C-alpha atoms as an extended CHARMM CRD file, in Angstrom:
* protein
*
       126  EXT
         1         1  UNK       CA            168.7370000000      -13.8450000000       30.6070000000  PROA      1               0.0000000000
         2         2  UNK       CA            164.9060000000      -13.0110000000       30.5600000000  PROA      2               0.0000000000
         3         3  UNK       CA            162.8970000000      -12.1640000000       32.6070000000  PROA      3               0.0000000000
         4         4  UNK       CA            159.3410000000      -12.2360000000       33.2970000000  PROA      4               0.0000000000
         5         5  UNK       CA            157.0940000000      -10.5580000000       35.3130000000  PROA      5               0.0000000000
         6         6  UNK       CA            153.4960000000      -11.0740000000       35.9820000000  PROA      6               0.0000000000
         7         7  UNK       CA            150.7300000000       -8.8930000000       37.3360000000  PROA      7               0.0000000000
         8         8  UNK       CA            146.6220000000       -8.2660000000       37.4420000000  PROA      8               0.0000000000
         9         9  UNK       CA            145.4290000000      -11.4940000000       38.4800000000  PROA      9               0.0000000000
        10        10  UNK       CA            142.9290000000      -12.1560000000       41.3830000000  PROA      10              0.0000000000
        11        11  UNK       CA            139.1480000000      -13.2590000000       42.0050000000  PROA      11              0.0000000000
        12        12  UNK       CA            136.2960000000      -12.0920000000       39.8520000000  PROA      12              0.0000000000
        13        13  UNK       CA            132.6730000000      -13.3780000000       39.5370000000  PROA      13              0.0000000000
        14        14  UNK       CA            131.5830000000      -15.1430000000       36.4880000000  PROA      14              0.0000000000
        15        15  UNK       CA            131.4790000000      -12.7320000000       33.5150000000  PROA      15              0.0000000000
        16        16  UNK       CA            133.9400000000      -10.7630000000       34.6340000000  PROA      16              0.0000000000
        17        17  UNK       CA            136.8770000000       -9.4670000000       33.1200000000  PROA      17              0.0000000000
        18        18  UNK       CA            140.4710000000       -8.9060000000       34.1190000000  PROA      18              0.0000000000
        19        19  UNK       CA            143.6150000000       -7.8620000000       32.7020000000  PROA      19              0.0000000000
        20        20  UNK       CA            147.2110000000       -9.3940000000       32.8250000000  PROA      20              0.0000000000
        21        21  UNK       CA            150.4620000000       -7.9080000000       32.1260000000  PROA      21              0.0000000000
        22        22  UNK       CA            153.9950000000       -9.7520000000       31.9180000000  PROA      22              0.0000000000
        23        23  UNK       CA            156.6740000000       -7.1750000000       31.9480000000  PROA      23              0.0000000000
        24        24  UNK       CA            159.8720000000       -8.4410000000       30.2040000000  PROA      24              0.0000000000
        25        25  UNK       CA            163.4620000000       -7.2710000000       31.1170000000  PROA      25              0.0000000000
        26        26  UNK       CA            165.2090000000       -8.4520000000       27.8530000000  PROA      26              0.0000000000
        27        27  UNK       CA            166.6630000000       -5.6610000000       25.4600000000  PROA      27              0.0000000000
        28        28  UNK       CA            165.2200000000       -7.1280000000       22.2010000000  PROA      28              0.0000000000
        29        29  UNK       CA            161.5190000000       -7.7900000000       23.3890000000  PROA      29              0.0000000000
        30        30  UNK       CA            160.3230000000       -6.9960000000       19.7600000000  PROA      30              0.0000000000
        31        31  UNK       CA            162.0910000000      -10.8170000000       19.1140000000  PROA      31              0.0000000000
        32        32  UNK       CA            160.5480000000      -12.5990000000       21.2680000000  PROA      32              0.0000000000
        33        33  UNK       CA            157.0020000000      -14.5010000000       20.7320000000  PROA      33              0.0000000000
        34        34  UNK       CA            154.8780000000      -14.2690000000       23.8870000000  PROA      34              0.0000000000
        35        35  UNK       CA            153.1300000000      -16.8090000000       25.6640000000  PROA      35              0.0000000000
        36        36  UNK       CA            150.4820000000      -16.9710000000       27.8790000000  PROA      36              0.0000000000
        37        37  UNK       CA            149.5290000000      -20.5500000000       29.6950000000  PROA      37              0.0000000000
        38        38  UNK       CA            148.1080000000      -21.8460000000       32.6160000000  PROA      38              0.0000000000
        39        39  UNK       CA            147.7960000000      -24.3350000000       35.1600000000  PROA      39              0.0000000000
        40        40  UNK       CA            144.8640000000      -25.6380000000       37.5220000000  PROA      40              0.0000000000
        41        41  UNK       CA            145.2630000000      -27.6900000000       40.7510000000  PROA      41              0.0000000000
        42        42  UNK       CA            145.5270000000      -31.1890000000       39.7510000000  PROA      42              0.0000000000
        43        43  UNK       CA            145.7650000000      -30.5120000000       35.9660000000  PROA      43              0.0000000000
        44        44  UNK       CA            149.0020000000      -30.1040000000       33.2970000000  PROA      44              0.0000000000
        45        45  UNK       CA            149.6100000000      -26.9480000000       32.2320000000  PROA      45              0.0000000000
        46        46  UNK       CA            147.8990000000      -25.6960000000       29.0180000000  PROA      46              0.0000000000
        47        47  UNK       CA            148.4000000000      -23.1720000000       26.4550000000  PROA      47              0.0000000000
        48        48  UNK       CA            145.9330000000      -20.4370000000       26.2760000000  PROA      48              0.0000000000
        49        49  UNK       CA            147.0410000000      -17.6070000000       23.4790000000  PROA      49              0.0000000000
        50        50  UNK       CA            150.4020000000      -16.8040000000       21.9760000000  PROA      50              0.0000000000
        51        51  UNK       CA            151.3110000000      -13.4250000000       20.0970000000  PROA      51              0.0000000000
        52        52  UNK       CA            154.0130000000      -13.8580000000       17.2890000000  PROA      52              0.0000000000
        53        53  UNK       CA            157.8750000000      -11.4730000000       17.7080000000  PROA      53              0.0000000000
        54        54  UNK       CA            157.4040000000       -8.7720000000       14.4440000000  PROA      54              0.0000000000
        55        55  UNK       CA            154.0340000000       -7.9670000000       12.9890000000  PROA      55              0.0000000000
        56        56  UNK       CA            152.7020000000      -10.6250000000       16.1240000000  PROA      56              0.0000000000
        57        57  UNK       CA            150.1510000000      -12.6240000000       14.7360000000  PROA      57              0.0000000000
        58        58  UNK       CA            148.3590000000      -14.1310000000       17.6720000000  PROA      58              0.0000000000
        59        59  UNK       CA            147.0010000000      -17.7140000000       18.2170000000  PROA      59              0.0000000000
        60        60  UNK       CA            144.2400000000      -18.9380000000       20.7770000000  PROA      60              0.0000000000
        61        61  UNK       CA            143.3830000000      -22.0810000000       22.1010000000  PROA      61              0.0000000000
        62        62  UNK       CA            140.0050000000      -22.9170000000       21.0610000000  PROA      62              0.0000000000
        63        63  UNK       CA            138.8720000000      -22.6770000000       24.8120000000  PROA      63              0.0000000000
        64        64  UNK       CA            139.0610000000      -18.4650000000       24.9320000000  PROA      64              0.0000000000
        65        65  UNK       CA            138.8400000000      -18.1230000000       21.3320000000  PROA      65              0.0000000000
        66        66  UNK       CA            136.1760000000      -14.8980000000       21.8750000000  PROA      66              0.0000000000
        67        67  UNK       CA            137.0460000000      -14.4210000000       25.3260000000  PROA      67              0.0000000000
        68        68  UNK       CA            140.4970000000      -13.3170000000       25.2020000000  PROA      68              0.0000000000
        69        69  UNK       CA            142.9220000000      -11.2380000000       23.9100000000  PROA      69              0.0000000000
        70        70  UNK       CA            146.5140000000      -11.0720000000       23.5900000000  PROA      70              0.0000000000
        71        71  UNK       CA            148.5800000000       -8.0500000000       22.8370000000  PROA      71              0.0000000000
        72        72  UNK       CA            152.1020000000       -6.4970000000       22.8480000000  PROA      72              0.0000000000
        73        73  UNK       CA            153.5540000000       -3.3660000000       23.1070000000  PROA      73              0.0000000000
        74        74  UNK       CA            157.0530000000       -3.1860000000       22.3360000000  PROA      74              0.0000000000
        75        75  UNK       CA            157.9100000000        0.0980000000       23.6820000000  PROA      75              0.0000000000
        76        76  UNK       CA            157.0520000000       -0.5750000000       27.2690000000  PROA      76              0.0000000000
        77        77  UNK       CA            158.2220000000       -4.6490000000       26.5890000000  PROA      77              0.0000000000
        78        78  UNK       CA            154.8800000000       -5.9850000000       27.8460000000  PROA      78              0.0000000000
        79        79  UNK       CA            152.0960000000       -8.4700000000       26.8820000000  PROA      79              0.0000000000
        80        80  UNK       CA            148.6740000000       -8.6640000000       28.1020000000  PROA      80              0.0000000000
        81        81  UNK       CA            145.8340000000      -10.7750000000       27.9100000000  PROA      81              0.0000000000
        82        82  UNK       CA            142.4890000000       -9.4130000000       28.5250000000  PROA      82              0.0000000000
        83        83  UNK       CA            140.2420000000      -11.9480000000       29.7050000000  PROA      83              0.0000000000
        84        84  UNK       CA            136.4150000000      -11.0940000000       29.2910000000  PROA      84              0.0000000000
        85        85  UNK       CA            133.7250000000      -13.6560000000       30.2890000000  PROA      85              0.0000000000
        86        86  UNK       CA            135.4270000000      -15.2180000000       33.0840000000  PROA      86              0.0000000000
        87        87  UNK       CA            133.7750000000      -18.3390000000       33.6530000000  PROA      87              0.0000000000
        88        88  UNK       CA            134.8460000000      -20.9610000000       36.7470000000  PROA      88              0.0000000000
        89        89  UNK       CA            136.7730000000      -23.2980000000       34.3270000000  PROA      89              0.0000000000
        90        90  UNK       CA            139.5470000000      -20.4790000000       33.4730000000  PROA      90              0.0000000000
        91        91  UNK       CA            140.7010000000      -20.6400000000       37.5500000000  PROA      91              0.0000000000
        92        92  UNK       CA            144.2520000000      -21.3720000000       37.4810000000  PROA      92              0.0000000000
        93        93  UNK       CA            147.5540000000      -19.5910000000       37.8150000000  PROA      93              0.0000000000
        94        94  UNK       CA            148.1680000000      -17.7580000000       34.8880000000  PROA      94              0.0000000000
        95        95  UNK       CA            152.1360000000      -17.7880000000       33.4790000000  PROA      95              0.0000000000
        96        96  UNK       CA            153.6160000000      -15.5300000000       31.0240000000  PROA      96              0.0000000000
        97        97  UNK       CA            156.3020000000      -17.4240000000       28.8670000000  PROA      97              0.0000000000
        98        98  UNK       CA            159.3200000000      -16.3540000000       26.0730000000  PROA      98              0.0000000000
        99        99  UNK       CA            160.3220000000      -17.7580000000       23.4630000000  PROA      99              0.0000000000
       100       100  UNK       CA            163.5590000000      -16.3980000000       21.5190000000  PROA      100             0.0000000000
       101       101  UNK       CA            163.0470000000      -19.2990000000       18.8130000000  PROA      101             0.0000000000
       102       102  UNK       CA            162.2580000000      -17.2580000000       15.4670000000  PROA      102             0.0000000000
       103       103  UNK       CA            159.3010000000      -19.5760000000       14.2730000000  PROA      103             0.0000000000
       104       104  UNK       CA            156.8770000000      -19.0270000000       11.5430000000  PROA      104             0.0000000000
       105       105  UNK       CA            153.8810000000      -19.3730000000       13.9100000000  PROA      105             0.0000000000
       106       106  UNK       CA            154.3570000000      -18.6980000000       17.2810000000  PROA      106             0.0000000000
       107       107  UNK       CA            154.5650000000      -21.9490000000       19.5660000000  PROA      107             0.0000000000
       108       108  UNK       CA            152.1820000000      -23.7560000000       21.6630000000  PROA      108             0.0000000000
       109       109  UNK       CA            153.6660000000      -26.2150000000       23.1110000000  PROA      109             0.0000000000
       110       110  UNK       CA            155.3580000000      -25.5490000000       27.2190000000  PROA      110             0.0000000000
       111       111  UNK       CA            158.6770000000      -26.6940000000       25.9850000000  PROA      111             0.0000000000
       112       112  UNK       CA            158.1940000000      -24.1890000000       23.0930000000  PROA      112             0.0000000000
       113       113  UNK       CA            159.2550000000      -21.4850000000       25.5300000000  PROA      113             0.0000000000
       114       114  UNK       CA            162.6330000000      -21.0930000000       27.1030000000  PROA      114             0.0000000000
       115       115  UNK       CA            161.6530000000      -18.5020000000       29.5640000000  PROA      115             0.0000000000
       116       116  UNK       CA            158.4170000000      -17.8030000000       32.0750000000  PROA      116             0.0000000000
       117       117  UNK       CA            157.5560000000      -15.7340000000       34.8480000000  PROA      117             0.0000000000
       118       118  UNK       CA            156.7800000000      -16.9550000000       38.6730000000  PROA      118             0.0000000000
       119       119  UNK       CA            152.8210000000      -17.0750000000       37.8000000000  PROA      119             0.0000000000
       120       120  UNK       CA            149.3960000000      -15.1140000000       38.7670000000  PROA      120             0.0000000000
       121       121  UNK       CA            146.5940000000      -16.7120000000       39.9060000000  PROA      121             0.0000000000
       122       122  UNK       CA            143.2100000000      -16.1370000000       38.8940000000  PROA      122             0.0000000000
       123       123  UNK       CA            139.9570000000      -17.3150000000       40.6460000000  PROA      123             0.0000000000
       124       124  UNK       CA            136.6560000000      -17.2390000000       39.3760000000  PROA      124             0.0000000000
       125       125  UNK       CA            133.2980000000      -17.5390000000       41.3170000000  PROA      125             0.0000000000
       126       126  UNK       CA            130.6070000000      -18.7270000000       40.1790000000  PROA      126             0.0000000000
């Protein structure tokens, strides 16, 4: 069993930055691809940036292609995301998300991912 852990969301202004974190208990994190997706009120959840298990190549939704970055570190079995640029349209509760699936490019599809975290929510003001 994984699990997930989510931290460093709440409210910035427009053109801010902030930082999340999803700390993983799981023994091989180094396997797992890393997900990061999110959800508004009223809206399905989309994928916003996915880093690869191994060397981690990382993949971004064309929406915060720029803004964002995704990252690892395998010794302290964490992702980020850095999120620069904040803009009102990126409100929504962020979720971190596992996948133990070996693929050649990491996955961005919801059901790609067996495991996720409870969710952090992030507000911009405009």
């Amino acid at each position: 069993q994984v699990r997930l852990v989510e931290s460093g969301g709440g409210s910035v202004q427009a053109g801010g930055s902030l930082r999340l974190s999803c700390a993983a208990s799981v023994l091989t994190f180094g396997r797992y691809t890393l997900g990061w997706f999110r959800q508004a009120p009223g809206v399905e959840r989309e994928f916003v940036a996915a880093i690869g298990w191994g060397a981690g190549s990382t993949f971004y939704a064309d929406s915060v292609k720029g803004r964002f970055n995704i990252s690892r570190d395998n010794a302290k079995d964490t992702a980020y995301l850095q999120m620069n640029s904040l803009a009102p349209e990126d409100t929504a509760v962020y979720y971190c998300a596992a996948d133990e699936v070996l693929r050649v490019r990491p996955g961005v599809r919801s059901s790609d991912y067996k495991y996720w975290g409870q969710g952090t929510p992030v507000t911009v003001s405009s």
